[in-house]
Tab-separated table of C-alpha atoms in Angstrom:
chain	number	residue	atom	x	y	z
A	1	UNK	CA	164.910	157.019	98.263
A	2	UNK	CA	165.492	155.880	101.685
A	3	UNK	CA	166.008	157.624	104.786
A	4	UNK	CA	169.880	156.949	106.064
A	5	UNK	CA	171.887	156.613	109.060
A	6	UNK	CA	170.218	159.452	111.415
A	7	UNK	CA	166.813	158.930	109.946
A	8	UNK	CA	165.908	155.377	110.224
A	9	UNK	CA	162.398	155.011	112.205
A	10	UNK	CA	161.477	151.823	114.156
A	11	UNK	CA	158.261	151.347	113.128
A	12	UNK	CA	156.011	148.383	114.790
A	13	UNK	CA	152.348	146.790	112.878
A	14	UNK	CA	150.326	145.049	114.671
A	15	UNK	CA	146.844	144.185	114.232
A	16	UNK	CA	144.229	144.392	117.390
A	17	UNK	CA	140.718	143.016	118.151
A	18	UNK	CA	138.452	146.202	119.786
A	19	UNK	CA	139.069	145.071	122.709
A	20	UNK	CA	142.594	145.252	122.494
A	21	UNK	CA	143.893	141.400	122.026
A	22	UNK	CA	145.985	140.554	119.057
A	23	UNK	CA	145.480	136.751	119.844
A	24	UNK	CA	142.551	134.864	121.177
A	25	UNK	CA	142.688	133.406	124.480
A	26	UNK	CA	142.275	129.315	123.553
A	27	UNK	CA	145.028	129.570	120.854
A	28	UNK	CA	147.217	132.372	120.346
A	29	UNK	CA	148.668	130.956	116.692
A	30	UNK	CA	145.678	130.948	115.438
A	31	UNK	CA	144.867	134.111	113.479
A	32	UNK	CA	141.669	133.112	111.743
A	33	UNK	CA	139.832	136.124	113.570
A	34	UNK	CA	142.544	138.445	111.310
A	35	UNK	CA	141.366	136.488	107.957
A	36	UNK	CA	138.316	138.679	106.890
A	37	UNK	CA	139.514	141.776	107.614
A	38	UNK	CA	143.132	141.660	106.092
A	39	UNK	CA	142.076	141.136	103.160
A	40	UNK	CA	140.559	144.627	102.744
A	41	UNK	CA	141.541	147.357	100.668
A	42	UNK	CA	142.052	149.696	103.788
A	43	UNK	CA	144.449	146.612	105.617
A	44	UNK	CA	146.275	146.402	102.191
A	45	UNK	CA	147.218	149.715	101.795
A	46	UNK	CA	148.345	150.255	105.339
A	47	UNK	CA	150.978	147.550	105.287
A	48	UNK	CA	152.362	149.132	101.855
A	49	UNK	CA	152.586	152.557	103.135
A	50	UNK	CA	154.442	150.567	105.878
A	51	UNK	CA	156.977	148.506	104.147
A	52	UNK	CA	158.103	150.753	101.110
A	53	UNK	CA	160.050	153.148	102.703
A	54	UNK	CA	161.442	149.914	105.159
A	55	UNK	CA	164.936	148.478	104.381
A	56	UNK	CA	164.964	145.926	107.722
A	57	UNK	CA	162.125	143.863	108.959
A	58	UNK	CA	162.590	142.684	112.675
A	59	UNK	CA	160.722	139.901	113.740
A	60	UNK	CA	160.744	136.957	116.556
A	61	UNK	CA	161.230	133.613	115.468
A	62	UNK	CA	157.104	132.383	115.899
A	63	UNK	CA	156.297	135.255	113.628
A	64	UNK	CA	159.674	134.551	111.504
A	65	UNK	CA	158.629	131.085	110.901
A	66	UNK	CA	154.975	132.129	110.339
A	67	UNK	CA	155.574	134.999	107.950
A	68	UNK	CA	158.293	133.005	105.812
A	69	UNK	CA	156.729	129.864	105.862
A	70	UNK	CA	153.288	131.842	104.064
A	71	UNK	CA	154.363	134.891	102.608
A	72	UNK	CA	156.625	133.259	99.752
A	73	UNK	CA	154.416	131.344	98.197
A	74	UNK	CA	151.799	134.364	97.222
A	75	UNK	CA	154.624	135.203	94.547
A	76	UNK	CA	153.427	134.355	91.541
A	77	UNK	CA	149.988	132.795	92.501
A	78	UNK	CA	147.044	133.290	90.653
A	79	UNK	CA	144.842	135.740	91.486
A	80	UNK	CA	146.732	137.259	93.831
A	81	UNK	CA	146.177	140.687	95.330
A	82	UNK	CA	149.281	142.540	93.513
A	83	UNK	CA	150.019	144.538	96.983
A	84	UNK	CA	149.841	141.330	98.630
A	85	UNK	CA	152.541	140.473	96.251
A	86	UNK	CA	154.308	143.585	96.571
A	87	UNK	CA	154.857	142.617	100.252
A	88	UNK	CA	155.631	138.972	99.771
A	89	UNK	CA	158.425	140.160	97.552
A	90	UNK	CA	159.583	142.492	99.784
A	91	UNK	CA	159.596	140.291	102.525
A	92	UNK	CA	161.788	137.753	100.704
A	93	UNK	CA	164.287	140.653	99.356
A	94	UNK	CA	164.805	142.642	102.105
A	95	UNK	CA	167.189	142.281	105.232
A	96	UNK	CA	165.663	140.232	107.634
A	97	UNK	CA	167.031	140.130	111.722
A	98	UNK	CA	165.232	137.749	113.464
A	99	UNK	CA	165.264	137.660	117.271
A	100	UNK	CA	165.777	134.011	118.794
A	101	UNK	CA	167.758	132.177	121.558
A	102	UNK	CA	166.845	128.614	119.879
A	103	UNK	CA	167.640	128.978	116.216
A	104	UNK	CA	171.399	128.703	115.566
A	105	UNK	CA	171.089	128.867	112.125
A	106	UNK	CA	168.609	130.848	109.351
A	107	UNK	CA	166.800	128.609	107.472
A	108	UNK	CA	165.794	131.825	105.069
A	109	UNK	CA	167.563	134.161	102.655
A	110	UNK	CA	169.013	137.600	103.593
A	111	UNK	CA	168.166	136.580	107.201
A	112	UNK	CA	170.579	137.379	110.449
A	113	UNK	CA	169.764	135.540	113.979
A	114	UNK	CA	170.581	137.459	116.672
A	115	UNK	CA	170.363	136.763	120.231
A	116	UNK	CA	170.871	139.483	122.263
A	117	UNK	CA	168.484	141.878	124.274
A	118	UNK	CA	165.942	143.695	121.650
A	119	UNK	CA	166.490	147.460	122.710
A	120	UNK	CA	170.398	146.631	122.074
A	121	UNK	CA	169.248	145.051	118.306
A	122	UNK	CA	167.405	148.065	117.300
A	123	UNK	CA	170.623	150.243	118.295
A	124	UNK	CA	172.952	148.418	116.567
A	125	UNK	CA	170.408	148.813	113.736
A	126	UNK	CA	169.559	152.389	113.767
A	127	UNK	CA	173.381	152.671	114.049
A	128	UNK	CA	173.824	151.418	110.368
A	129	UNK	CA	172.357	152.813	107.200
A	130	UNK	CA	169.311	151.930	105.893
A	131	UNK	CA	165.199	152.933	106.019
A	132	UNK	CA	162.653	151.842	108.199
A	133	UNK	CA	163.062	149.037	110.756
A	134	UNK	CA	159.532	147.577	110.068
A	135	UNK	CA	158.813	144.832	113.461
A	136	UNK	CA	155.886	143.127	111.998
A	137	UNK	CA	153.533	141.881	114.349
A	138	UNK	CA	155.663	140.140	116.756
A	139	UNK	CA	154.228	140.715	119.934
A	140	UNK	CA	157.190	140.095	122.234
A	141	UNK	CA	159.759	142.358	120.228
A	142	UNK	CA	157.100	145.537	120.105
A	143	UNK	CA	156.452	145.062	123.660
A	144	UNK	CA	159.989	145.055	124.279
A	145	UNK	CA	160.392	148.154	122.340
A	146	UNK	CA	157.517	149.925	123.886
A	147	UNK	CA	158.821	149.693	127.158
A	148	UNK	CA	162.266	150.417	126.304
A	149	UNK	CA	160.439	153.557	124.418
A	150	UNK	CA	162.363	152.969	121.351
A	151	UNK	CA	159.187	152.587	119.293
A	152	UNK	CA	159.317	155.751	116.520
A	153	UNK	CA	155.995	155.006	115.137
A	154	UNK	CA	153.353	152.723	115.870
A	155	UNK	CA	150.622	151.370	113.326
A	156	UNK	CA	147.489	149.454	114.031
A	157	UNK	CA	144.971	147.738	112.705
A	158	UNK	CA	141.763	147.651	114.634
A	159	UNK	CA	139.011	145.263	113.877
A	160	UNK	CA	135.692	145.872	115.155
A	161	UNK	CA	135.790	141.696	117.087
A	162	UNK	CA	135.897	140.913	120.806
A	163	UNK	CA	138.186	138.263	121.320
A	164	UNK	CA	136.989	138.210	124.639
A	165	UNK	CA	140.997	137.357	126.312
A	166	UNK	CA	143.973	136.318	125.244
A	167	UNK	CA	146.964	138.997	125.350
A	168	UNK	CA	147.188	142.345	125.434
A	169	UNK	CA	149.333	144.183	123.547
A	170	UNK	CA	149.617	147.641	126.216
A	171	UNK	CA	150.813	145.897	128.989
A	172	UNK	CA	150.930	148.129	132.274
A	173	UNK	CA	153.789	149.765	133.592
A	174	UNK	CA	154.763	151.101	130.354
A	175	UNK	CA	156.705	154.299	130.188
A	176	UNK	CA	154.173	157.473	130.024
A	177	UNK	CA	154.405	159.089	126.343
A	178	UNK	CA	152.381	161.061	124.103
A	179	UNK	CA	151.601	160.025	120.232
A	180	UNK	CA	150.756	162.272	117.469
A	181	UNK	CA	147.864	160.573	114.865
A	182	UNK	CA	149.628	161.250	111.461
A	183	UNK	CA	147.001	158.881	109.576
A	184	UNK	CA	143.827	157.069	110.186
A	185	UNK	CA	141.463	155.170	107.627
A	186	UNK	CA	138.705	153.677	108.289
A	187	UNK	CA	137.168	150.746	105.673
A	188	UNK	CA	135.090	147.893	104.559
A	189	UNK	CA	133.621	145.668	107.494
A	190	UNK	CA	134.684	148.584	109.769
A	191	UNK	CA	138.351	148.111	109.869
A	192	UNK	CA	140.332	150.790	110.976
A	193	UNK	CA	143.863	151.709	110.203
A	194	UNK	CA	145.712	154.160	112.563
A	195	UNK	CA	149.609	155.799	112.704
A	196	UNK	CA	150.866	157.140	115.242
A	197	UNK	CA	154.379	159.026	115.974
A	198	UNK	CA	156.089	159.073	119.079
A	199	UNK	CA	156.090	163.257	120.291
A	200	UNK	CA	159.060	164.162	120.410
């Protein structure tokens, strides 16, 4: 059962190199860095405990067009992970609000294209009922959130990489807060999955 109207959570995922990049500096699409790590039991299970109890995923059109362009096509192939699956299906099922000013119309199912300010999108969105708002990965909308401070929880993958540059996620001049760890994991090839909840 889902949480409703007063309960929904905006939670953000994003995955980060140790030295706190989640792109590398000569390419920023390219995610191969991600590859051997996401694949591990400990990565798995962190994005299921993430989307299940989500009813919304937010994303930006790069990561709109990069997550529905992929994530369809695990459905039904062979040998695939079944909680890769689990997401892929989810992903394709669920309500989908994806943040552009270029895209007039959605080229995917169940999929709303808003363009308005991202702070204003979440609270039309934790205005309605629903579950979690689950922002996956897209850099722009968390860091729009996070200095808004309308983040609820934040999860993170850390892999144990220097990328050396490229973005940071923490920009400074974000709004002091404290977090409360409500899960960490650490796994294979020293991947580490962390939760964290906004104090309130």
């Amino acid at each position: 059962m889902t949480e409703q109207t007063a309960g929904r959570r905006v939670v953000v995922n994003m995955s980060l190199s140790l030295d706190g990049r989640y792109a590398a500096p000569d390419n920023p699409q390219d995610m191969r860095w991600v590859m051997p790590y996401a694949h591990t039991d400990v990565a798995r299970d962190h994005l299921a405990a993430l989307w299940a109890p989500a009813t919304t995923a937010l994303l930006g059109r790069v990561n709109a067009e990069g997550f529905l362009g992929f994530w369809p096509t695990v459905i039904g192939m062979e040998g695939a992970d079944p909680r890769d699956e689990g997401f892929a299906k989810w992903l394709v099922d669920t309500e989908k609000v994806v943040l552009s000013s270029t895209l007039a119309d959605a080229p995917w199912e169940r999929t709303t294209i808003v363009d308005k300010p991202t702070a204003e999108v979440v609270a039309d969105l934790k205005a309605a009922e629903g579950g979690d708002i689950l922002v996956l990965s897209s850099a722009s909308v968390i860091k729009a959130l996070l200095a808004a401070g309308k983040v609820d929880r934040l999860a993170l993958t850390v892999f144990p990489v220097f990328l050396g540059g490229g973005p940071r996620l923490f920009d400074d001049g974000l709004p002091a807060d404290q977090w409360e760890l409500v899960s960490q994991r650490a796994g294979e090839h020293g991947t580490l999955a962390l939760v964290y909840d906004r104090a309130r």
